[in-house]
PDB file of C-alpha atoms in Angstrom:
ATOM      1  CA  UNK A 636      16.972  14.977  -3.141  1.00  0.00           C
ATOM      2  CA  UNK A 637      13.632  13.726  -4.469  1.00  0.00           C
ATOM      3  CA  UNK A 638      11.204  16.188  -6.031  1.00  0.00           C
ATOM      4  CA  UNK A 639       7.762  16.686  -4.504  1.00  0.00           C
ATOM      5  CA  UNK A 640       4.668  15.711  -6.469  1.00  0.00           C
ATOM      6  CA  UNK A 641       1.668  16.209  -4.180  1.00  0.00           C
ATOM      7  CA  UNK A 642       2.691  19.052  -1.876  1.00  0.00           C
ATOM      8  CA  UNK A 643       0.347  18.386   1.065  1.00  0.00           C
ATOM      9  CA  UNK A 644      -0.507  15.047   2.654  1.00  0.00           C
ATOM     10  CA  UNK A 645      -3.093  15.059   5.447  1.00  0.00           C
ATOM     11  CA  UNK A 646      -3.515  11.936   7.559  1.00  0.00           C
ATOM     12  CA  UNK A 647      -5.994  10.896  10.182  1.00  0.00           C
ATOM     13  CA  UNK A 648      -4.280   9.753  13.383  1.00  0.00           C
ATOM     14  CA  UNK A 649      -5.900   6.820  15.199  1.00  0.00           C
ATOM     15  CA  UNK A 650      -6.390   3.807  12.955  1.00  0.00           C
ATOM     16  CA  UNK A 651      -4.503   5.453  10.087  1.00  0.00           C
ATOM     17  CA  UNK A 652      -1.132   6.920  11.030  1.00  0.00           C
ATOM     18  CA  UNK A 653      -0.770   4.910  14.226  1.00  0.00           C
ATOM     19  CA  UNK A 654      -1.428   1.249  14.941  1.00  0.00           C
ATOM     20  CA  UNK A 655      -4.137  -0.015  17.258  1.00  0.00           C
ATOM     21  CA  UNK A 656      -1.459  -0.099  19.926  1.00  0.00           C
ATOM     22  CA  UNK A 657      -0.845   3.634  19.458  1.00  0.00           C
ATOM     23  CA  UNK A 658       2.597   3.382  17.855  1.00  0.00           C
ATOM     24  CA  UNK A 659       3.851   4.819  14.566  1.00  0.00           C
ATOM     25  CA  UNK A 660       5.589   2.139  12.448  1.00  0.00           C
ATOM     26  CA  UNK A 661       9.237   2.878  11.718  1.00  0.00           C
ATOM     27  CA  UNK A 662       8.623   2.777   7.953  1.00  0.00           C
ATOM     28  CA  UNK A 663       6.021   5.525   8.366  1.00  0.00           C
ATOM     29  CA  UNK A 664       8.345   7.685  10.466  1.00  0.00           C
ATOM     30  CA  UNK A 665      11.063   7.313   7.838  1.00  0.00           C
ATOM     31  CA  UNK A 666       8.739   8.137   4.949  1.00  0.00           C
ATOM     32  CA  UNK A 667       7.311  11.196   6.731  1.00  0.00           C
ATOM     33  CA  UNK A 668      10.802  12.503   7.500  1.00  0.00           C
ATOM     34  CA  UNK A 669      11.967  11.981   3.927  1.00  0.00           C
ATOM     35  CA  UNK A 670       8.893  13.705   2.518  1.00  0.00           C
ATOM     36  CA  UNK A 671       9.161  16.702   4.864  1.00  0.00           C
ATOM     37  CA  UNK A 672      12.920  17.014   4.283  1.00  0.00           C
ATOM     38  CA  UNK A 673      12.222  17.181   0.551  1.00  0.00           C
ATOM     39  CA  UNK A 674       9.828  20.092   1.070  1.00  0.00           C
ATOM     40  CA  UNK A 675       6.458  18.371   1.435  1.00  0.00           C
ATOM     41  CA  UNK A 676       3.863  19.384   4.019  1.00  0.00           C
ATOM     42  CA  UNK A 677       2.711  16.469   6.166  1.00  0.00           C
ATOM     43  CA  UNK A 678      -0.094  17.212   8.596  1.00  0.00           C
ATOM     44  CA  UNK A 679      -2.557  15.418  10.844  1.00  0.00           C
ATOM     45  CA  UNK A 680      -6.304  15.985  11.120  1.00  0.00           C
ATOM     46  CA  UNK A 681      -7.922  14.134  14.003  1.00  0.00           C
ATOM     47  CA  UNK A 682     -11.017  14.040  16.145  1.00  0.00           C
ATOM     48  CA  UNK A 683      -8.776  14.169  19.199  1.00  0.00           C
ATOM     49  CA  UNK A 684      -8.581  17.154  21.516  1.00  0.00           C
ATOM     50  CA  UNK A 685      -5.829  19.655  20.807  1.00  0.00           C
ATOM     51  CA  UNK A 686      -4.169  18.801  24.129  1.00  0.00           C
ATOM     52  CA  UNK A 687      -4.163  15.129  23.157  1.00  0.00           C
ATOM     53  CA  UNK A 688      -2.747  15.397  19.638  1.00  0.00           C
ATOM     54  CA  UNK A 689      -0.068  18.080  20.156  1.00  0.00           C
ATOM     55  CA  UNK A 690       2.305  15.859  22.189  1.00  0.00           C
ATOM     56  CA  UNK A 691       1.966  13.045  19.646  1.00  0.00           C
ATOM     57  CA  UNK A 692       2.773  15.114  16.544  1.00  0.00           C
ATOM     58  CA  UNK A 693       5.646  16.766  18.387  1.00  0.00           C
ATOM     59  CA  UNK A 694       7.023  13.286  19.103  1.00  0.00           C
ATOM     60  CA  UNK A 695       7.075  12.739  15.346  1.00  0.00           C
ATOM     61  CA  UNK A 696       9.050  15.933  14.857  1.00  0.00           C
ATOM     62  CA  UNK A 697       6.280  17.549  12.818  1.00  0.00           C
ATOM     63  CA  UNK A 698       6.070  21.327  12.486  1.00  0.00           C
ATOM     64  CA  UNK A 699       3.478  23.641  11.011  1.00  0.00           C
ATOM     65  CA  UNK A 700      -0.232  23.101  11.582  1.00  0.00           C
ATOM     66  CA  UNK A 701      -2.322  20.314  13.080  1.00  0.00           C
ATOM     67  CA  UNK A 702      -6.122  20.034  13.001  1.00  0.00           C
ATOM     68  CA  UNK A 703      -7.957  18.783  16.089  1.00  0.00           C
ATOM     69  CA  UNK A 704     -11.620  18.207  16.912  1.00  0.00           C
ATOM     70  CA  UNK A 705     -12.308  17.173  13.264  1.00  0.00           C
ATOM     71  CA  UNK A 706     -10.952  20.547  12.148  1.00  0.00           C
ATOM     72  CA  UNK A 707     -12.907  22.746  14.554  1.00  0.00           C
ATOM     73  CA  UNK A 708      -9.529  23.786  15.990  1.00  0.00           C
ATOM     74  CA  UNK A 709      -6.300  24.285  14.030  1.00  0.00           C
ATOM     75  CA  UNK A 710      -3.110  24.968  15.960  1.00  0.00           C
ATOM     76  CA  UNK A 711       0.575  25.611  15.397  1.00  0.00           C
ATOM     77  CA  UNK A 712       2.431  22.502  16.518  1.00  0.00           C
ATOM     78  CA  UNK A 713       5.545  24.126  17.979  1.00  0.00           C
ATOM     79  CA  UNK A 714       3.967  27.009  19.888  1.00  0.00           C
ATOM     80  CA  UNK A 715       0.516  25.551  20.493  1.00  0.00           C
ATOM     81  CA  UNK A 716      -0.985  28.840  19.277  1.00  0.00           C
ATOM     82  CA  UNK A 717      -4.565  28.446  18.072  1.00  0.00           C
ATOM     83  CA  UNK A 718      -4.894  29.543  14.445  1.00  0.00           C
ATOM     84  CA  UNK A 719      -8.575  28.666  14.036  1.00  0.00           C
ATOM     85  CA  UNK A 720     -10.991  28.083  16.900  1.00  0.00           C
ATOM     86  CA  UNK A 721     -14.618  27.132  16.460  1.00  0.00           C
ATOM     87  CA  UNK A 722     -17.235  25.821  18.825  1.00  0.00           C
ATOM     88  CA  UNK A 723     -20.862  25.153  19.627  1.00  0.00           C
ATOM     89  CA  UNK A 724     -22.763  27.918  21.387  1.00  0.00           C
ATOM     90  CA  UNK A 725     -24.151  27.121  24.819  1.00  0.00           C
ATOM     91  CA  UNK A 726     -27.655  26.843  23.359  1.00  0.00           C
ATOM     92  CA  UNK A 727     -26.472  24.468  20.639  1.00  0.00           C
ATOM     93  CA  UNK A 728     -24.608  22.378  23.174  1.00  0.00           C
ATOM     94  CA  UNK A 729     -27.692  22.130  25.322  1.00  0.00           C
ATOM     95  CA  UNK A 730     -29.802  21.043  22.334  1.00  0.00           C
ATOM     96  CA  UNK A 731     -27.354  18.318  21.336  1.00  0.00           C
ATOM     97  CA  UNK A 732     -27.076  17.015  24.890  1.00  0.00           C
ATOM     98  CA  UNK A 733     -30.846  16.833  25.269  1.00  0.00           C
ATOM     99  CA  UNK A 734     -31.112  14.711  22.124  1.00  0.00           C
ATOM    100  CA  UNK A 735     -28.501  12.266  23.420  1.00  0.00           C
ATOM    101  CA  UNK A 736     -30.103  12.280  26.866  1.00  0.00           C
ATOM    102  CA  UNK A 737     -33.413  11.303  25.299  1.00  0.00           C
ATOM    103  CA  UNK A 738     -31.739   7.996  24.415  1.00  0.00           C
ATOM    104  CA  UNK A 739     -30.234   7.586  27.867  1.00  0.00           C
ATOM    105  CA  UNK A 740     -26.653   7.583  26.604  1.00  0.00           C
ATOM    106  CA  UNK A 741     -23.428   8.781  28.177  1.00  0.00           C
ATOM    107  CA  UNK A 742     -22.200  12.204  27.031  1.00  0.00           C
ATOM    108  CA  UNK A 743     -18.711  13.648  26.671  1.00  0.00           C
ATOM    109  CA  UNK A 744     -18.481  17.414  26.211  1.00  0.00           C
ATOM    110  CA  UNK A 745     -15.151  18.848  25.010  1.00  0.00           C
ATOM    111  CA  UNK A 746     -14.427  22.444  25.939  1.00  0.00           C
ATOM    112  CA  UNK A 747     -10.953  23.693  25.127  1.00  0.00           C
ATOM    113  CA  UNK A 748      -8.551  21.378  26.931  1.00  0.00           C
ATOM    114  CA  UNK A 749     -11.180  19.972  29.306  1.00  0.00           C
ATOM    115  CA  UNK A 750     -13.262  16.841  28.839  1.00  0.00           C
ATOM    116  CA  UNK A 751     -16.463  16.600  30.883  1.00  0.00           C
ATOM    117  CA  UNK A 752     -18.323  13.291  31.041  1.00  0.00           C
ATOM    118  CA  UNK A 753     -21.508  11.908  32.589  1.00  0.00           C
ATOM    119  CA  UNK A 754     -19.934   8.456  32.759  1.00  0.00           C
ATOM    120  CA  UNK A 755     -18.965   7.060  36.120  1.00  0.00           C
ATOM    121  CA  UNK A 756     -15.298   7.059  37.090  1.00  0.00           C
ATOM    122  CA  UNK A 757     -15.209   3.272  36.761  1.00  0.00           C
ATOM    123  CA  UNK A 758     -16.864   3.186  33.323  1.00  0.00           C
ATOM    124  CA  UNK A 759     -14.857   0.784  31.138  1.00  0.00           C
ATOM    125  CA  UNK A 760     -15.307   2.699  27.875  1.00  0.00           C
ATOM    126  CA  UNK A 761     -14.281   6.011  29.416  1.00  0.00           C
ATOM    127  CA  UNK A 762     -11.244   4.422  31.008  1.00  0.00           C
ATOM    128  CA  UNK A 763     -10.260   3.041  27.616  1.00  0.00           C
ATOM    129  CA  UNK A 764     -10.741   6.447  26.012  1.00  0.00           C
ATOM    130  CA  UNK A 765      -8.597   8.134  28.684  1.00  0.00           C
ATOM    131  CA  UNK A 766      -5.871   5.546  28.213  1.00  0.00           C
ATOM    132  CA  UNK A 767      -5.762   6.022  24.439  1.00  0.00           C
ATOM    133  CA  UNK A 768      -5.889   9.832  24.428  1.00  0.00           C
ATOM    134  CA  UNK A 769      -3.899  10.627  27.557  1.00  0.00           C
ATOM    135  CA  UNK A 770      -6.700  12.918  28.759  1.00  0.00           C
ATOM    136  CA  UNK A 771      -8.277  12.626  32.224  1.00  0.00           C
ATOM    137  CA  UNK A 772     -11.998  13.356  32.213  1.00  0.00           C
ATOM    138  CA  UNK A 773     -13.868  15.464  34.743  1.00  0.00           C
ATOM    139  CA  UNK A 774     -16.908  13.476  35.883  1.00  0.00           C
ATOM    140  CA  UNK A 775     -20.106  15.417  36.485  1.00  0.00           C
ATOM    141  CA  UNK A 776     -23.337  14.560  38.246  1.00  0.00           C
ATOM    142  CA  UNK A 777     -26.748  15.074  36.709  1.00  0.00           C
ATOM    143  CA  UNK A 778     -27.646  16.053  33.155  1.00  0.00           C
ATOM    144  CA  UNK A 779     -24.957  17.359  30.815  1.00  0.00           C
ATOM    145  CA  UNK A 780     -27.505  19.686  29.210  1.00  0.00           C
ATOM    146  CA  UNK A 781     -27.978  21.452  32.577  1.00  0.00           C
ATOM    147  CA  UNK A 782     -24.226  21.516  33.225  1.00  0.00           C
ATOM    148  CA  UNK A 783     -23.515  23.124  29.839  1.00  0.00           C
ATOM    149  CA  UNK A 784     -26.020  25.922  30.507  1.00  0.00           C
ATOM    150  CA  UNK A 785     -25.067  26.456  34.157  1.00  0.00           C
ATOM    151  CA  UNK A 786     -21.404  26.882  33.195  1.00  0.00           C
ATOM    152  CA  UNK A 787     -22.048  28.723  29.910  1.00  0.00           C
ATOM    153  CA  UNK A 788     -19.845  26.232  28.055  1.00  0.00           C
ATOM    154  CA  UNK A 789     -18.723  26.592  24.448  1.00  0.00           C
ATOM    155  CA  UNK A 790     -17.862  23.068  23.316  1.00  0.00           C
ATOM    156  CA  UNK A 791     -15.731  22.101  20.326  1.00  0.00           C
ATOM    157  CA  UNK A 792     -17.674  18.851  20.057  1.00  0.00           C
ATOM    158  CA  UNK A 793     -20.072  16.634  21.970  1.00  0.00           C
ATOM    159  CA  UNK A 794     -19.994  12.876  21.677  1.00  0.00           C
ATOM    160  CA  UNK A 795     -21.562   9.737  23.054  1.00  0.00           C
ATOM    161  CA  UNK A 796     -19.418   6.721  23.921  1.00  0.00           C
ATOM    162  CA  UNK A 797     -21.458   3.582  23.310  1.00  0.00           C
ATOM    163  CA  UNK A 798     -21.085  -0.140  22.858  1.00  0.00           C
ATOM    164  CA  UNK A 799     -20.256  -1.121  19.245  1.00  0.00           C
ATOM    165  CA  UNK A 800     -23.724  -2.546  18.562  1.00  0.00           C
ATOM    166  CA  UNK A 801     -25.295   0.754  19.668  1.00  0.00           C
ATOM    167  CA  UNK A 802     -23.193   2.979  17.425  1.00  0.00           C
ATOM    168  CA  UNK A 803     -25.074   2.831  14.130  1.00  0.00           C
ATOM    169  CA  UNK A 804     -28.602   3.093  15.627  1.00  0.00           C
ATOM    170  CA  UNK A 805     -27.558   6.151  17.658  1.00  0.00           C
ATOM    171  CA  UNK A 806     -25.735   7.670  14.677  1.00  0.00           C
ATOM    172  CA  UNK A 807     -28.787   7.269  12.423  1.00  0.00           C
ATOM    173  CA  UNK A 808     -31.071   8.776  15.075  1.00  0.00           C
ATOM    174  CA  UNK A 809     -28.785  11.749  15.672  1.00  0.00           C
ATOM    175  CA  UNK A 810     -28.187  12.339  11.977  1.00  0.00           C
ATOM    176  CA  UNK A 811     -31.939  12.392  11.356  1.00  0.00           C
ATOM    177  CA  UNK A 812     -32.577  14.630  14.374  1.00  0.00           C
ATOM    178  CA  UNK A 813     -29.589  16.992  14.197  1.00  0.00           C
ATOM    179  CA  UNK A 814     -27.941  16.494  10.808  1.00  0.00           C
ATOM    180  CA  UNK A 815     -29.390  19.619   9.204  1.00  0.00           C
ATOM    181  CA  UNK A 816     -27.860  21.872  11.877  1.00  0.00           C
ATOM    182  CA  UNK A 817     -24.602  20.161  12.891  1.00  0.00           C
ATOM    183  CA  UNK A 818     -21.917  17.811  11.653  1.00  0.00           C
ATOM    184  CA  UNK A 819     -22.911  14.324  12.835  1.00  0.00           C
ATOM    185  CA  UNK A 820     -20.444  11.498  12.295  1.00  0.00           C
ATOM    186  CA  UNK A 821     -18.634   8.608  13.923  1.00  0.00           C
ATOM    187  CA  UNK A 822     -14.933   7.978  14.270  1.00  0.00           C
ATOM    188  CA  UNK A 823     -14.585   4.507  15.781  1.00  0.00           C
ATOM    189  CA  UNK A 824     -16.610   1.512  16.898  1.00  0.00           C
ATOM    190  CA  UNK A 825     -17.765   3.362  20.012  1.00  0.00           C
ATOM    191  CA  UNK A 826     -17.858   7.105  19.246  1.00  0.00           C
ATOM    192  CA  UNK A 827     -20.787   9.062  17.760  1.00  0.00           C
ATOM    193  CA  UNK A 828     -19.826  12.718  17.405  1.00  0.00           C
ATOM    194  CA  UNK A 829     -21.453  16.123  16.860  1.00  0.00           C
ATOM    195  CA  UNK A 830     -19.501  19.265  15.971  1.00  0.00           C
ATOM    196  CA  UNK A 831     -20.317  22.691  14.466  1.00  0.00           C
ATOM    197  CA  UNK A 832     -21.776  22.669  10.975  1.00  0.00           C
ATOM    198  CA  UNK A 833     -18.988  23.220   8.442  1.00  0.00           C
ATOM    199  CA  UNK A 834     -16.244  22.154  10.831  1.00  0.00           C
ATOM    200  CA  UNK A 835     -15.291  18.878   9.222  1.00  0.00           C
ATOM    201  CA  UNK A 836     -12.052  17.398   7.959  1.00  0.00           C
ATOM    202  CA  UNK A 837     -12.740  18.503   4.395  1.00  0.00           C
ATOM    203  CA  UNK A 838     -12.844  22.136   5.399  1.00  0.00           C
ATOM    204  CA  UNK A 839      -9.757  21.605   7.561  1.00  0.00           C
ATOM    205  CA  UNK A 840      -7.925  20.330   4.485  1.00  0.00           C
ATOM    206  CA  UNK A 841      -9.118  23.354   2.525  1.00  0.00           C
ATOM    207  CA  UNK A 842      -7.947  25.720   5.293  1.00  0.00           C
ATOM    208  CA  UNK A 843      -4.489  24.189   5.568  1.00  0.00           C
ATOM    209  CA  UNK A 844      -4.023  23.896   1.796  1.00  0.00           C
ATOM    210  CA  UNK A 845      -4.923  27.573   1.451  1.00  0.00           C
ATOM    211  CA  UNK A 846      -2.568  28.453   4.332  1.00  0.00           C
ATOM    212  CA  UNK A 847       0.336  26.827   2.489  1.00  0.00           C
ATOM    213  CA  UNK A 848      -0.915  27.971  -0.936  1.00  0.00           C
ATOM    214  CA  UNK A 849      -1.150  24.406  -2.246  1.00  0.00           C
ATOM    215  CA  UNK A 850      -3.931  23.675  -4.771  1.00  0.00           C
ATOM    216  CA  UNK A 851      -6.455  21.112  -3.526  1.00  0.00           C
ATOM    217  CA  UNK A 852      -5.776  18.957  -6.580  1.00  0.00           C
ATOM    218  CA  UNK A 853      -2.212  18.548  -5.308  1.00  0.00           C
ATOM    219  CA  UNK A 854      -3.276  17.266  -1.894  1.00  0.00           C
ATOM    220  CA  UNK A 855      -3.649  13.734  -0.533  1.00  0.00           C
ATOM    221  CA  UNK A 856      -5.886  12.706   2.385  1.00  0.00           C
ATOM    222  CA  UNK A 857      -5.691   9.358   4.196  1.00  0.00           C
ATOM    223  CA  UNK A 858      -8.238   7.953   6.645  1.00  0.00           C
ATOM    224  CA  UNK A 859     -10.069   4.980   8.068  1.00  0.00           C
ATOM    225  CA  UNK A 860     -13.515   6.060   9.246  1.00  0.00           C
ATOM    226  CA  UNK A 861     -16.646   8.027   8.384  1.00  0.00           C
ATOM    227  CA  UNK A 862     -15.363  11.279   9.893  1.00  0.00           C
ATOM    228  CA  UNK A 863     -12.523  11.144   7.338  1.00  0.00           C
ATOM    229  CA  UNK A 864     -14.901  11.092   4.376  1.00  0.00           C
ATOM    230  CA  UNK A 865     -15.103  14.899   3.868  1.00  0.00           C
ATOM    231  CA  UNK A 866     -11.330  15.189   3.414  1.00  0.00           C
ATOM    232  CA  UNK A 867     -11.194  12.029   1.292  1.00  0.00           C
ATOM    233  CA  UNK A 868     -13.729  13.585  -1.079  1.00  0.00           C
ATOM    234  CA  UNK A 869     -12.090  17.035  -1.122  1.00  0.00           C
ATOM    235  CA  UNK A 870      -8.468  15.987  -1.652  1.00  0.00           C
ATOM    236  CA  UNK A 871      -6.856  15.553  -5.046  1.00  0.00           C
ATOM    237  CA  UNK A 872      -6.298  11.920  -4.038  1.00  0.00           C
ATOM    238  CA  UNK A 873      -8.384  10.318  -1.296  1.00  0.00           C
ATOM    239  CA  UNK A 874      -6.904   7.182   0.262  1.00  0.00           C
ATOM    240  CA  UNK A 875      -8.352   4.613   2.646  1.00  0.00           C
ATOM    241  CA  UNK A 876      -6.197   2.312   4.730  1.00  0.00           C
ATOM    242  CA  UNK A 877      -7.071  -1.361   4.370  1.00  0.00           C
ATOM    243  CA  UNK A 878      -8.619  -1.424   7.847  1.00  0.00           C
ATOM    244  CA  UNK A 879     -11.018   1.392   6.894  1.00  0.00           C
ATOM    245  CA  UNK A 880     -14.800   1.134   6.853  1.00  0.00           C
ATOM    246  CA  UNK A 881     -16.268  -0.206   3.633  1.00  0.00           C
ATOM    247  CA  UNK A 882     -18.005   3.097   2.915  1.00  0.00           C
ATOM    248  CA  UNK A 883     -14.712   4.966   3.015  1.00  0.00           C
ATOM    249  CA  UNK A 884     -13.017   2.391   0.791  1.00  0.00           C
ATOM    250  CA  UNK A 885     -15.768   2.739  -1.800  1.00  0.00           C
ATOM    251  CA  UNK A 886     -15.317   6.531  -1.933  1.00  0.00           C
ATOM    252  CA  UNK A 887     -11.511   6.489  -2.060  1.00  0.00           C
ATOM    253  CA  UNK A 888      -9.227   6.656  -5.087  1.00  0.00           C
ATOM    254  CA  UNK A 889      -6.775   4.168  -3.631  1.00  0.00           C
ATOM    255  CA  UNK A 890      -6.602   1.611  -0.815  1.00  0.00           C
ATOM    256  CA  UNK A 891      -3.233   1.264   0.910  1.00  0.00           C
ATOM    257  CA  UNK A 892      -2.087  -1.326   3.455  1.00  0.00           C
ATOM    258  CA  UNK A 893      -3.550  -1.149   6.959  1.00  0.00           C
ATOM    259  CA  UNK A 894      -2.318   1.053   9.781  1.00  0.00           C
ATOM    260  CA  UNK A 895      -0.691  -2.034  11.285  1.00  0.00           C
ATOM    261  CA  UNK A 896       1.309  -2.507   8.078  1.00  0.00           C
ATOM    262  CA  UNK A 897       2.398   1.129   7.770  1.00  0.00           C
ATOM    263  CA  UNK A 898       0.118   2.006   4.859  1.00  0.00           C
ATOM    264  CA  UNK A 899       0.826   5.735   5.166  1.00  0.00           C
ATOM    265  CA  UNK A 900       4.431   5.082   4.136  1.00  0.00           C
ATOM    266  CA  UNK A 901       3.238   3.523   0.866  1.00  0.00           C
ATOM    267  CA  UNK A 902       0.989   6.526   0.197  1.00  0.00           C
ATOM    268  CA  UNK A 903       3.856   8.961   0.745  1.00  0.00           C
ATOM    269  CA  UNK A 904       6.134   7.024  -1.580  1.00  0.00           C
ATOM    270  CA  UNK A 905       3.435   6.594  -4.232  1.00  0.00           C
ATOM    271  CA  UNK A 906       2.065  10.150  -4.338  1.00  0.00           C
ATOM    272  CA  UNK A 907       4.444  12.363  -2.396  1.00  0.00           C
ATOM    273  CA  UNK A 908       7.316  12.270  -4.823  1.00  0.00           C
ATOM    274  CA  UNK A 909       7.540  12.982  -8.534  1.00  0.00           C
TER     275      UNK A 909
END
């Protein structure tokens, strides 16, 4: 059996571990299994809801911990037990929603296993999001800021789903307006996201590495988008897939093949084993 080199490998999910079609390449499945069988810890950290990512990592046969909501929630894969659970207070949620509302944008509020949205039921972007994540949204009427207060919601994150050309302007506005109080990032061409300050993928990596007693310098993180940057910077080796944003590539130690070409398998074989 091969010996382990880097004891913990953390991968983003969409656009990194899985292809754009939502499948995990066979070479990646094989490499993950070989690494785990040899004693390595392979984990996923994603912006997805806990209810969305748990079935997918179980399909892969993974055990141990998974990080959802950018690391705001960390759960045990087999039991579903929540190990770490963060969230935005009702007042914070209201503040974030009001900022997004000032730009007239659609809002998704994620509370536990429920997704609330101000988008119409026929909205194309929301339908696409539901299809990808396997989550059915609850559509609300009126302002999300009022709904959050009326229902005393504690949200793990709040996002706006926008057209690709609207993403960067909204991100810059929200970062300038809210960035000193919350984590503001984006995770795809259409998602601008806000989560609790300190709940990012870098701190999720730190939490899981500490849980398994693996030094950070012996960890690897792999991603494709801006929300992956904190774990890329914190890991012993930060890796960007070839389809990653240019900013992430520039901050990474290594660029592997794209998600379509099973780049995660190359990372496991390059760094996972001695």
